[in-house]
PDB file of C-alpha atoms in Angstrom:
ATOM      1  CA  MET A   1       0.000   0.000   0.000  1.00  0.00           C
ATOM      2  CA  THR A   2       1.371   3.401  -0.982  1.00  0.00           C
ATOM      3  CA  LYS A   3       1.900   6.241   1.447  1.00  0.00           C
ATOM      4  CA  GLU A   4      -0.793   8.256  -0.360  1.00  0.00           C
ATOM      5  CA  ALA A   5      -3.303   5.412  -0.057  1.00  0.00           C
ATOM      6  CA  LYS A   6      -2.611   5.038   3.653  1.00  0.00           C
ATOM      7  CA  SER A   7      -3.247   8.736   4.253  1.00  0.00           C
ATOM      8  CA  LYS A   8      -6.676   8.462   2.631  1.00  0.00           C
ATOM      9  CA  MET A   9      -7.851   5.555   4.773  1.00  0.00           C
ATOM     10  CA  ALA A  10     -10.488   6.476   7.341  1.00  0.00           C
ATOM     11  CA  SER A  11     -10.460   5.243  10.916  1.00  0.00           C
ATOM     12  CA  ILE A  12     -12.317   1.996  11.541  1.00  0.00           C
ATOM     13  CA  ALA A  13     -15.680   2.385  13.283  1.00  0.00           C
ATOM     14  CA  PRO A  14     -18.933   0.395  13.566  1.00  0.00           C
ATOM     15  CA  THR A  15     -21.474   1.128  10.838  1.00  0.00           C
ATOM     16  CA  GLN A  16     -24.288   1.018  13.400  1.00  0.00           C
ATOM     17  CA  ASP A  17     -24.736   1.068  17.172  1.00  0.00           C
ATOM     18  CA  ILE A  18     -23.610  -1.903  19.226  1.00  0.00           C
ATOM     19  CA  GLU A  19     -26.590  -3.076  21.293  1.00  0.00           C
ATOM     20  CA  ILE A  20     -26.987  -5.094  24.474  1.00  0.00           C
ATOM     21  CA  GLU A  21     -30.069  -6.654  26.050  1.00  0.00           C
ATOM     22  CA  LEU A  22     -30.710  -6.163  29.758  1.00  0.00           C
ATOM     23  CA  ALA A  23     -33.334  -8.450  31.261  1.00  0.00           C
ATOM     24  CA  THR A  24     -33.424  -7.208  34.860  1.00  0.00           C
ATOM     25  CA  ARG A  25     -34.183  -3.949  36.644  1.00  0.00           C
ATOM     26  CA  PRO A  26     -30.981  -3.925  38.756  1.00  0.00           C
ATOM     27  CA  ALA A  27     -28.817  -4.166  35.626  1.00  0.00           C
ATOM     28  CA  LEU A  28     -30.836  -1.451  33.901  1.00  0.00           C
ATOM     29  CA  ARG A  29     -30.530   0.806  36.975  1.00  0.00           C
ATOM     30  CA  LEU A  30     -26.775   0.365  36.937  1.00  0.00           C
ATOM     31  CA  TRP A  31     -26.706   1.304  33.274  1.00  0.00           C
ATOM     32  CA  GLN A  32     -28.980   4.334  33.510  1.00  0.00           C
ATOM     33  CA  GLY A  33     -28.021   5.837  36.849  1.00  0.00           C
ATOM     34  CA  ARG A  34     -30.261   8.720  37.881  1.00  0.00           C
ATOM     35  CA  GLU A  35     -30.445  12.372  36.946  1.00  0.00           C
ATOM     36  CA  LYS A  36     -29.888  14.889  39.724  1.00  0.00           C
ATOM     37  CA  THR A  37     -32.945  16.917  40.765  1.00  0.00           C
ATOM     38  CA  GLU A  38     -33.676  19.506  43.433  1.00  0.00           C
ATOM     39  CA  ASN A  39     -35.044  16.822  45.734  1.00  0.00           C
ATOM     40  CA  ARG A  40     -32.571  13.985  45.245  1.00  0.00           C
ATOM     41  CA  HIS A  41     -28.949  13.449  44.349  1.00  0.00           C
ATOM     42  CA  GLY A  42     -27.850  11.991  41.031  1.00  0.00           C
ATOM     43  CA  ILE A  43     -26.509   8.468  40.615  1.00  0.00           C
ATOM     44  CA  LEU A  44     -23.736   7.750  38.132  1.00  0.00           C
ATOM     45  CA  GLY A  45     -24.613   5.300  35.362  1.00  0.00           C
ATOM     46  CA  LEU A  46     -22.436   3.675  32.740  1.00  0.00           C
ATOM     47  CA  PRO A  47     -22.735   6.448  30.102  1.00  0.00           C
ATOM     48  CA  GLY A  48     -21.768   9.036  32.737  1.00  0.00           C
ATOM     49  CA  PHE A  49     -18.864   6.840  33.817  1.00  0.00           C
ATOM     50  CA  CYS A  50     -17.627   6.657  30.220  1.00  0.00           C
ATOM     51  CA  SER A  51     -17.918  10.419  29.820  1.00  0.00           C
ATOM     52  CA  ARG A  52     -15.610  10.912  32.795  1.00  0.00           C
ATOM     53  CA  VAL A  53     -13.235   8.228  31.536  1.00  0.00           C
ATOM     54  CA  ARG A  54     -12.959  10.103  28.234  1.00  0.00           C
ATOM     55  CA  SER A  55     -11.858  13.175  30.187  1.00  0.00           C
ATOM     56  CA  ILE A  56      -9.217  11.089  31.949  1.00  0.00           C
ATOM     57  CA  GLU A  57      -8.049   9.669  28.622  1.00  0.00           C
ATOM     58  CA  GLN A  58      -7.663  13.157  27.168  1.00  0.00           C
ATOM     59  CA  ALA A  59      -5.674  14.208  30.228  1.00  0.00           C
ATOM     60  CA  ILE A  60      -3.361  11.228  29.622  1.00  0.00           C
ATOM     61  CA  ARG A  61      -2.780  12.470  26.063  1.00  0.00           C
ATOM     62  CA  ASP A  62      -1.936  15.853  27.591  1.00  0.00           C
ATOM     63  CA  ASP A  63       0.755  14.168  29.761  1.00  0.00           C
ATOM     64  CA  ASP A  64      -1.049  14.271  33.126  1.00  0.00           C
ATOM     65  CA  PRO A  65       0.582  11.554  35.297  1.00  0.00           C
ATOM     66  CA  TYR A  66      -2.369  11.507  37.707  1.00  0.00           C
ATOM     67  CA  ALA A  67      -4.691  10.623  34.840  1.00  0.00           C
ATOM     68  CA  ASP A  68      -2.407   7.710  33.943  1.00  0.00           C
ATOM     69  CA  TYR A  69      -2.475   6.527  37.553  1.00  0.00           C
ATOM     70  CA  HIS A  70      -6.235   6.730  37.976  1.00  0.00           C
ATOM     71  CA  PHE A  71      -6.859   5.047  34.619  1.00  0.00           C
ATOM     72  CA  ALA A  72      -4.791   2.097  35.872  1.00  0.00           C
ATOM     73  CA  GLN A  73      -6.655   2.099  39.201  1.00  0.00           C
ATOM     74  CA  ILE A  74     -10.034   1.987  37.463  1.00  0.00           C
ATOM     75  CA  GLU A  75      -8.877  -0.854  35.235  1.00  0.00           C
ATOM     76  CA  GLU A  76      -7.649  -2.778  38.271  1.00  0.00           C
ATOM     77  CA  GLY A  77     -10.992  -2.168  39.986  1.00  0.00           C
ATOM     78  CA  ILE A  78     -12.830  -3.642  36.999  1.00  0.00           C
ATOM     79  CA  GLU A  79     -10.553  -6.694  37.051  1.00  0.00           C
ATOM     80  CA  HIS A  80     -11.341  -7.320  40.730  1.00  0.00           C
ATOM     81  CA  LEU A  81     -15.045  -6.752  40.050  1.00  0.00           C
ATOM     82  CA  SER A  82     -14.937  -9.349  37.279  1.00  0.00           C
ATOM     83  CA  GLU A  83     -13.432 -11.893  39.659  1.00  0.00           C
ATOM     84  CA  ASP A  84     -16.078 -11.157  42.314  1.00  0.00           C
ATOM     85  CA  LEU A  85     -18.972 -11.420  39.859  1.00  0.00           C
ATOM     86  CA  ASP A  86     -17.610 -14.662  38.412  1.00  0.00           C
ATOM     87  CA  GLU A  87     -17.645 -16.071  41.938  1.00  0.00           C
ATOM     88  CA  GLU A  88     -21.184 -14.796  42.619  1.00  0.00           C
ATOM     89  CA  LEU A  89     -22.502 -16.356  39.406  1.00  0.00           C
ATOM     90  CA  LYS A  90     -20.691 -19.623  40.047  1.00  0.00           C
ATOM     91  CA  ASP A  91     -22.042 -19.804  43.611  1.00  0.00           C
ATOM     92  CA  ILE A  92     -25.709 -19.148  42.778  1.00  0.00           C
ATOM     93  CA  LYS A  93     -25.689 -21.621  39.881  1.00  0.00           C
ATOM     94  CA  ALA A  94     -24.032 -24.278  42.052  1.00  0.00           C
ATOM     95  CA  PHE A  95     -26.543 -23.574  44.839  1.00  0.00           C
ATOM     96  CA  ILE A  96     -29.460 -24.190  42.473  1.00  0.00           C
ATOM     97  CA  ASP A  97     -27.909 -27.318  40.939  1.00  0.00           C
ATOM     98  CA  GLU A  98     -27.172 -28.821  44.347  1.00  0.00           C
ATOM     99  CA  ASN A  99     -30.648 -28.222  45.767  1.00  0.00           C
ATOM    100  CA  ILE A 100     -33.091 -29.140  43.018  1.00  0.00           C
ATOM    101  CA  PRO A 101     -34.137 -32.813  42.830  1.00  0.00           C
ATOM    102  CA  PRO A 102     -32.894 -34.873  39.862  1.00  0.00           C
ATOM    103  CA  ALA A 103     -36.433 -35.200  38.492  1.00  0.00           C
ATOM    104  CA  MET A 104     -36.913 -31.423  38.227  1.00  0.00           C
ATOM    105  CA  ARG A 105     -36.030 -29.663  35.000  1.00  0.00           C
ATOM    106  CA  LEU A 106     -35.654 -25.909  35.062  1.00  0.00           C
ATOM    107  CA  PRO A 107     -36.188 -23.818  31.938  1.00  0.00           C
ATOM    108  CA  ASP A 108     -33.766 -21.149  30.820  1.00  0.00           C
ATOM    109  CA  VAL A 109     -34.700 -17.891  32.517  1.00  0.00           C
ATOM    110  CA  ALA A 110     -34.990 -14.719  30.465  1.00  0.00           C
ATOM    111  CA  SER A 111     -37.114 -11.602  30.163  1.00  0.00           C
ATOM    112  CA  LYS A 112     -40.007 -11.664  27.695  1.00  0.00           C
ATOM    113  CA  ASN A 113     -39.349  -8.008  26.943  1.00  0.00           C
ATOM    114  CA  PRO A 114     -35.688  -7.107  27.629  1.00  0.00           C
ATOM    115  CA  ALA A 115     -34.466  -3.543  27.379  1.00  0.00           C
ATOM    116  CA  VAL A 116     -32.367  -3.087  24.244  1.00  0.00           C
ATOM    117  CA  VAL A 117     -29.690  -0.509  24.986  1.00  0.00           C
ATOM    118  CA  PRO A 118     -27.416   1.082  22.359  1.00  0.00           C
ATOM    119  CA  VAL A 119     -23.761   1.367  23.361  1.00  0.00           C
ATOM    120  CA  ARG A 120     -22.631   4.727  22.034  1.00  0.00           C
ATOM    121  CA  PHE A 121     -19.196   5.232  23.495  1.00  0.00           C
ATOM    122  CA  ALA A 122     -15.678   4.315  22.427  1.00  0.00           C
ATOM    123  CA  SER A 123     -13.990   3.429  25.694  1.00  0.00           C
ATOM    124  CA  ARG A 124     -12.097   0.260  26.492  1.00  0.00           C
ATOM    125  CA  LEU A 125     -12.850   0.627  30.178  1.00  0.00           C
ATOM    126  CA  GLY A 126     -16.484   1.271  29.319  1.00  0.00           C
ATOM    127  CA  PHE A 127     -16.740  -1.950  27.343  1.00  0.00           C
ATOM    128  CA  GLN A 128     -15.000  -3.860  30.127  1.00  0.00           C
ATOM    129  CA  LEU A 129     -17.750  -2.645  32.446  1.00  0.00           C
ATOM    130  CA  VAL A 130     -20.452  -3.552  29.913  1.00  0.00           C
ATOM    131  CA  TYR A 131     -19.271  -7.158  30.139  1.00  0.00           C
ATOM    132  CA  GLN A 132     -19.600  -7.006  33.918  1.00  0.00           C
ATOM    133  CA  LEU A 133     -23.071  -5.491  33.635  1.00  0.00           C
ATOM    134  CA  LEU A 134     -24.203  -8.400  31.456  1.00  0.00           C
ATOM    135  CA  LYS A 135     -22.763 -10.711  34.088  1.00  0.00           C
ATOM    136  CA  VAL A 136     -24.826  -8.904  36.738  1.00  0.00           C
ATOM    137  CA  ASP A 137     -27.908  -9.540  34.599  1.00  0.00           C
ATOM    138  CA  GLN A 138     -27.220 -13.283  34.692  1.00  0.00           C
ATOM    139  CA  ILE A 139     -26.630 -13.236  38.449  1.00  0.00           C
ATOM    140  CA  VAL A 140     -29.922 -11.430  39.068  1.00  0.00           C
ATOM    141  CA  LEU A 141     -31.840 -13.865  36.844  1.00  0.00           C
ATOM    142  CA  SER A 142     -30.392 -16.824  38.747  1.00  0.00           C
ATOM    143  CA  VAL A 143     -31.139 -15.221  42.122  1.00  0.00           C
ATOM    144  CA  LEU A 144     -34.736 -14.516  41.094  1.00  0.00           C
ATOM    145  CA  LEU A 145     -35.116 -18.096  39.868  1.00  0.00           C
ATOM    146  CA  ALA A 146     -33.763 -19.511  43.136  1.00  0.00           C
ATOM    147  CA  ASN A 147     -36.212 -17.313  45.042  1.00  0.00           C
ATOM    148  CA  HIS A 148     -39.126 -18.204  42.749  1.00  0.00           C
ATOM    149  CA  ILE A 149     -38.717 -21.957  43.258  1.00  0.00           C
ATOM    150  CA  GLY A 150     -38.406 -21.602  47.030  1.00  0.00           C
ATOM    151  CA  LEU A 151     -34.686 -22.225  47.461  1.00  0.00           C
ATOM    152  CA  LEU A 152     -33.602 -18.703  48.405  1.00  0.00           C
ATOM    153  CA  PRO A 153     -35.459 -16.739  51.119  1.00  0.00           C
ATOM    154  CA  ASN A 154     -36.470 -13.149  50.398  1.00  0.00           C
ATOM    155  CA  LYS A 155     -33.945 -11.775  52.876  1.00  0.00           C
ATOM    156  CA  GLU A 156     -31.030 -13.523  51.166  1.00  0.00           C
ATOM    157  CA  LYS A 157     -32.347 -12.512  47.760  1.00  0.00           C
ATOM    158  CA  PHE A 158     -32.361  -8.821  48.650  1.00  0.00           C
ATOM    159  CA  GLN A 159     -28.989  -9.078  50.395  1.00  0.00           C
ATOM    160  CA  THR A 160     -27.391 -10.670  47.335  1.00  0.00           C
ATOM    161  CA  LEU A 161     -28.862  -8.141  44.916  1.00  0.00           C
ATOM    162  CA  ALA A 162     -27.820  -5.227  47.139  1.00  0.00           C
ATOM    163  CA  ARG A 163     -24.288  -6.614  47.522  1.00  0.00           C
ATOM    164  CA  VAL A 164     -23.804  -7.041  43.779  1.00  0.00           C
ATOM    165  CA  GLU A 165     -25.202  -3.607  42.943  1.00  0.00           C
ATOM    166  CA  LYS A 166     -23.066  -1.936  45.611  1.00  0.00           C
ATOM    167  CA  ARG A 167     -19.957  -3.668  44.286  1.00  0.00           C
ATOM    168  CA  VAL A 168     -20.543  -2.372  40.752  1.00  0.00           C
ATOM    169  CA  ARG A 169     -21.292   1.155  41.949  1.00  0.00           C
ATOM    170  CA  GLY A 170     -18.045   1.123  43.903  1.00  0.00           C
ATOM    171  CA  VAL A 171     -16.147   0.667  40.640  1.00  0.00           C
ATOM    172  CA  LEU A 172     -18.229   3.279  38.807  1.00  0.00           C
ATOM    173  CA  HIS A 173     -17.389   5.808  41.502  1.00  0.00           C
ATOM    174  CA  LEU A 174     -13.625   5.324  41.083  1.00  0.00           C
ATOM    175  CA  VAL A 175     -13.748   8.005  38.368  1.00  0.00           C
ATOM    176  CA  TYR A 176     -14.533  10.595  41.055  1.00  0.00           C
ATOM    177  CA  ARG A 177     -11.088  10.136  42.613  1.00  0.00           C
ATOM    178  CA  TYR A 178      -9.423  11.820  39.665  1.00  0.00           C
ATOM    179  CA  ARG A 179      -9.438  15.619  39.739  1.00  0.00           C
ATOM    180  CA  HIS A 180      -8.538  17.538  36.616  1.00  0.00           C
ATOM    181  CA  THR A 181      -5.886  20.174  37.320  1.00  0.00           C
ATOM    182  CA  GLY A 182      -4.155  20.505  33.942  1.00  0.00           C
ATOM    183  CA  VAL A 183      -0.887  19.332  35.495  1.00  0.00           C
ATOM    184  CA  THR A 184       1.784  17.707  33.310  1.00  0.00           C
ATOM    185  CA  ARG A 185       4.884  15.667  34.028  1.00  0.00           C
ATOM    186  CA  ASP A 186       6.984  18.751  33.336  1.00  0.00           C
ATOM    187  CA  ASP A 187       4.999  20.601  36.018  1.00  0.00           C
ATOM    188  CA  MET A 188       5.644  17.778  38.460  1.00  0.00           C
ATOM    189  CA  ALA A 189       9.379  17.852  37.698  1.00  0.00           C
ATOM    190  CA  ALA A 190       9.434  21.615  38.299  1.00  0.00           C
ATOM    191  CA  ASN A 191       7.236  21.245  41.401  1.00  0.00           C
ATOM    192  CA  ASN A 192       5.435  24.430  40.417  1.00  0.00           C
ATOM    193  CA  GLN A 193       2.136  25.769  41.737  1.00  0.00           C
ATOM    194  CA  ARG A 194       0.062  23.535  39.477  1.00  0.00           C
ATOM    195  CA  ALA A 195       1.985  20.471  40.656  1.00  0.00           C
ATOM    196  CA  GLN A 196       1.523  21.438  44.289  1.00  0.00           C
ATOM    197  CA  LYS A 197      -2.213  21.848  43.738  1.00  0.00           C
ATOM    198  CA  ALA A 198      -2.411  18.373  42.181  1.00  0.00           C
ATOM    199  CA  LYS A 199      -0.496  16.872  45.112  1.00  0.00           C
ATOM    200  CA  GLU A 200      -2.826  18.617  47.536  1.00  0.00           C
ATOM    201  CA  LEU A 201      -5.885  17.147  45.810  1.00  0.00           C
ATOM    202  CA  MET A 202      -4.624  13.658  44.954  1.00  0.00           C
ATOM    203  CA  GLY A 203      -1.468  12.988  46.949  1.00  0.00           C
ATOM    204  CA  ASP A 204       1.996  11.914  45.833  1.00  0.00           C
ATOM    205  CA  LEU A 205       2.633   9.570  42.908  1.00  0.00           C
ATOM    206  CA  GLU A 206       5.002   6.654  42.416  1.00  0.00           C
ATOM    207  CA  ILE A 207       8.086   7.484  40.369  1.00  0.00           C
ATOM    208  CA  GLY A 208       6.974   5.171  37.541  1.00  0.00           C
ATOM    209  CA  TYR A 209       3.841   7.233  36.908  1.00  0.00           C
ATOM    210  CA  LEU A 210       5.783  10.479  37.181  1.00  0.00           C
ATOM    211  CA  GLU A 211       8.254   9.270  34.557  1.00  0.00           C
ATOM    212  CA  GLY A 212       5.642   7.637  32.342  1.00  0.00           C
ATOM    213  CA  SER A 213       7.284   4.214  32.519  1.00  0.00           C
ATOM    214  CA  THR A 214       4.479   2.656  34.602  1.00  0.00           C
ATOM    215  CA  ARG A 215       1.204   2.629  32.679  1.00  0.00           C
ATOM    216  CA  SER A 216      -1.768   0.489  31.727  1.00  0.00           C
ATOM    217  CA  ASP A 217      -1.431  -1.290  28.384  1.00  0.00           C
ATOM    218  CA  ASN A 218      -4.916  -0.011  27.520  1.00  0.00           C
ATOM    219  CA  ALA A 219      -4.168   3.635  28.289  1.00  0.00           C
ATOM    220  CA  PRO A 220      -4.065   6.176  25.444  1.00  0.00           C
ATOM    221  CA  THR A 221      -0.736   7.021  23.859  1.00  0.00           C
ATOM    222  CA  LEU A 222       1.442   9.611  25.569  1.00  0.00           C
ATOM    223  CA  PRO A 223       2.343  12.785  23.646  1.00  0.00           C
ATOM    224  CA  VAL A 224       5.268  12.558  21.220  1.00  0.00           C
ATOM    225  CA  LYS A 225       7.496  14.726  23.407  1.00  0.00           C
ATOM    226  CA  ARG A 226       7.088  12.345  26.353  1.00  0.00           C
ATOM    227  CA  LEU A 227       7.724   9.249  24.232  1.00  0.00           C
ATOM    228  CA  GLN A 228      10.921  10.832  22.909  1.00  0.00           C
ATOM    229  CA  THR A 229      12.034  11.709  26.439  1.00  0.00           C
ATOM    230  CA  LEU A 230      11.373   8.176  27.688  1.00  0.00           C
ATOM    231  CA  GLY A 231      13.217   6.696  24.719  1.00  0.00           C
ATOM    232  CA  GLY A 232      16.246   8.880  25.384  1.00  0.00           C
ATOM    233  CA  GLU A 233      16.306   7.946  29.069  1.00  0.00           C
ATOM    234  CA  LEU A 234      16.115   4.212  28.339  1.00  0.00           C
ATOM    235  CA  THR A 235      18.863   4.502  25.720  1.00  0.00           C
ATOM    236  CA  ARG A 236      21.184   6.288  28.166  1.00  0.00           C
ATOM    237  CA  HIS A 237      20.379   3.745  30.865  1.00  0.00           C
ATOM    238  CA  SER A 238      21.188   0.809  28.577  1.00  0.00           C
ATOM    239  CA  LYS A 239      24.504   2.353  27.495  1.00  0.00           C
ATOM    240  CA  ALA A 240      25.479   3.184  31.074  1.00  0.00           C
ATOM    241  CA  LYS A 241      24.821  -0.384  32.199  1.00  0.00           C
ATOM    242  CA  GLY A 242      26.456  -1.913  29.143  1.00  0.00           C
ATOM    243  CA  LYS A 243      23.402  -4.076  28.566  1.00  0.00           C
ATOM    244  CA  ILE A 244      21.522  -5.282  25.533  1.00  0.00           C
ATOM    245  CA  GLN A 245      18.904  -2.765  24.459  1.00  0.00           C
ATOM    246  CA  ASP A 246      16.030  -2.592  26.931  1.00  0.00           C
ATOM    247  CA  PRO A 247      12.947  -4.238  25.336  1.00  0.00           C
ATOM    248  CA  ARG A 248      10.881  -1.324  26.618  1.00  0.00           C
ATOM    249  CA  LEU A 249      12.875   0.918  24.280  1.00  0.00           C
ATOM    250  CA  THR A 250      11.763  -1.147  21.286  1.00  0.00           C
ATOM    251  CA  ASP A 251       8.142  -0.802  22.397  1.00  0.00           C
ATOM    252  CA  LEU A 252       8.526   2.956  22.820  1.00  0.00           C
ATOM    253  CA  GLU A 253      10.152   3.335  19.418  1.00  0.00           C
ATOM    254  CA  SER A 254       7.313   1.388  17.804  1.00  0.00           C
ATOM    255  CA  GLU A 255       4.734   3.503  19.592  1.00  0.00           C
ATOM    256  CA  LEU A 256       6.497   6.721  18.611  1.00  0.00           C
ATOM    257  CA  ASP A 257       6.696   5.615  14.969  1.00  0.00           C
ATOM    258  CA  ARG A 258       2.979   4.836  14.998  1.00  0.00           C
ATOM    259  CA  VAL A 259       2.020   8.199  16.501  1.00  0.00           C
ATOM    260  CA  LEU A 260       4.215  10.128  14.085  1.00  0.00           C
ATOM    261  CA  ALA A 261       2.781   8.176  11.145  1.00  0.00           C
ATOM    262  CA  GLU A 262      -0.767   8.963  12.273  1.00  0.00           C
ATOM    263  CA  GLN A 263       0.058  12.658  12.596  1.00  0.00           C
ATOM    264  CA  GLU A 264       1.651  12.677   9.142  1.00  0.00           C
ATOM    265  CA  ALA A 265      -1.407  10.942   7.652  1.00  0.00           C
ATOM    266  CA  GLU A 266      -3.763  13.460   9.269  1.00  0.00           C
ATOM    267  CA  ALA A 267      -1.673  16.363   7.979  1.00  0.00           C
ATOM    268  CA  SER A 268      -1.670  14.907   4.458  1.00  0.00           C
ATOM    269  CA  ALA A 269      -5.435  14.355   4.546  1.00  0.00           C
ATOM    270  CA  THR A 270      -6.123  17.983   5.476  1.00  0.00           C
ATOM    271  CA  ALA A 271      -3.542  19.465   3.103  1.00  0.00           C
TER     272      ALA A 271
END
């Protein structure tokens, strides 16, 4: 493919909305959240979560080390949530299987009229949470079935549903821990007023996040200037130690080449 042809290629995107089906009210509540009114506080839903994540992602592109840190924390929270929900689903299914008599056959449980929800965001963390939300839907269906056939008392049903919903909301609310200050890694190195304000709001950071060497694999690309700085530091470190080239340097060089190629393609397309 020629360089000119590459520059004319558009970014890949779905031709229509991705859709999910939610069969239960708890899952739909987690998706929708609740608008704030004069009489009651708002509740963050998945679209609102993704909106805040997009702000964090943009801050990462602007070289904010705190955004990088909180992105990684949110991703870790989703990973732990996934493990917890897997265990919840496994437990309720095992509970039903162990307590129904061999002669009883249970039908598949589903809603006759599920809510069809369009997914209109482009966020990796958002999609990771969508998968957990669909898992919640399956947990709720199994809990309701166990209650319906007399295996699970009402008290335990409500306790389980409340526990699962609270666990998901805890992850949604992780986005509130990040506070946008406009700080950059250069500000942090200079320890200027903006850096001091960020420290006051969010505390100190590990050196890896300050340097940009510790990051989530799913985080947006750092700005070109930062990638070049990191590459130079790794090169000097390798030479000083007399070692074979650090594999991280190869990754950084590949990432830098990709970013520069994208910028060149965009410039050619608008020329």
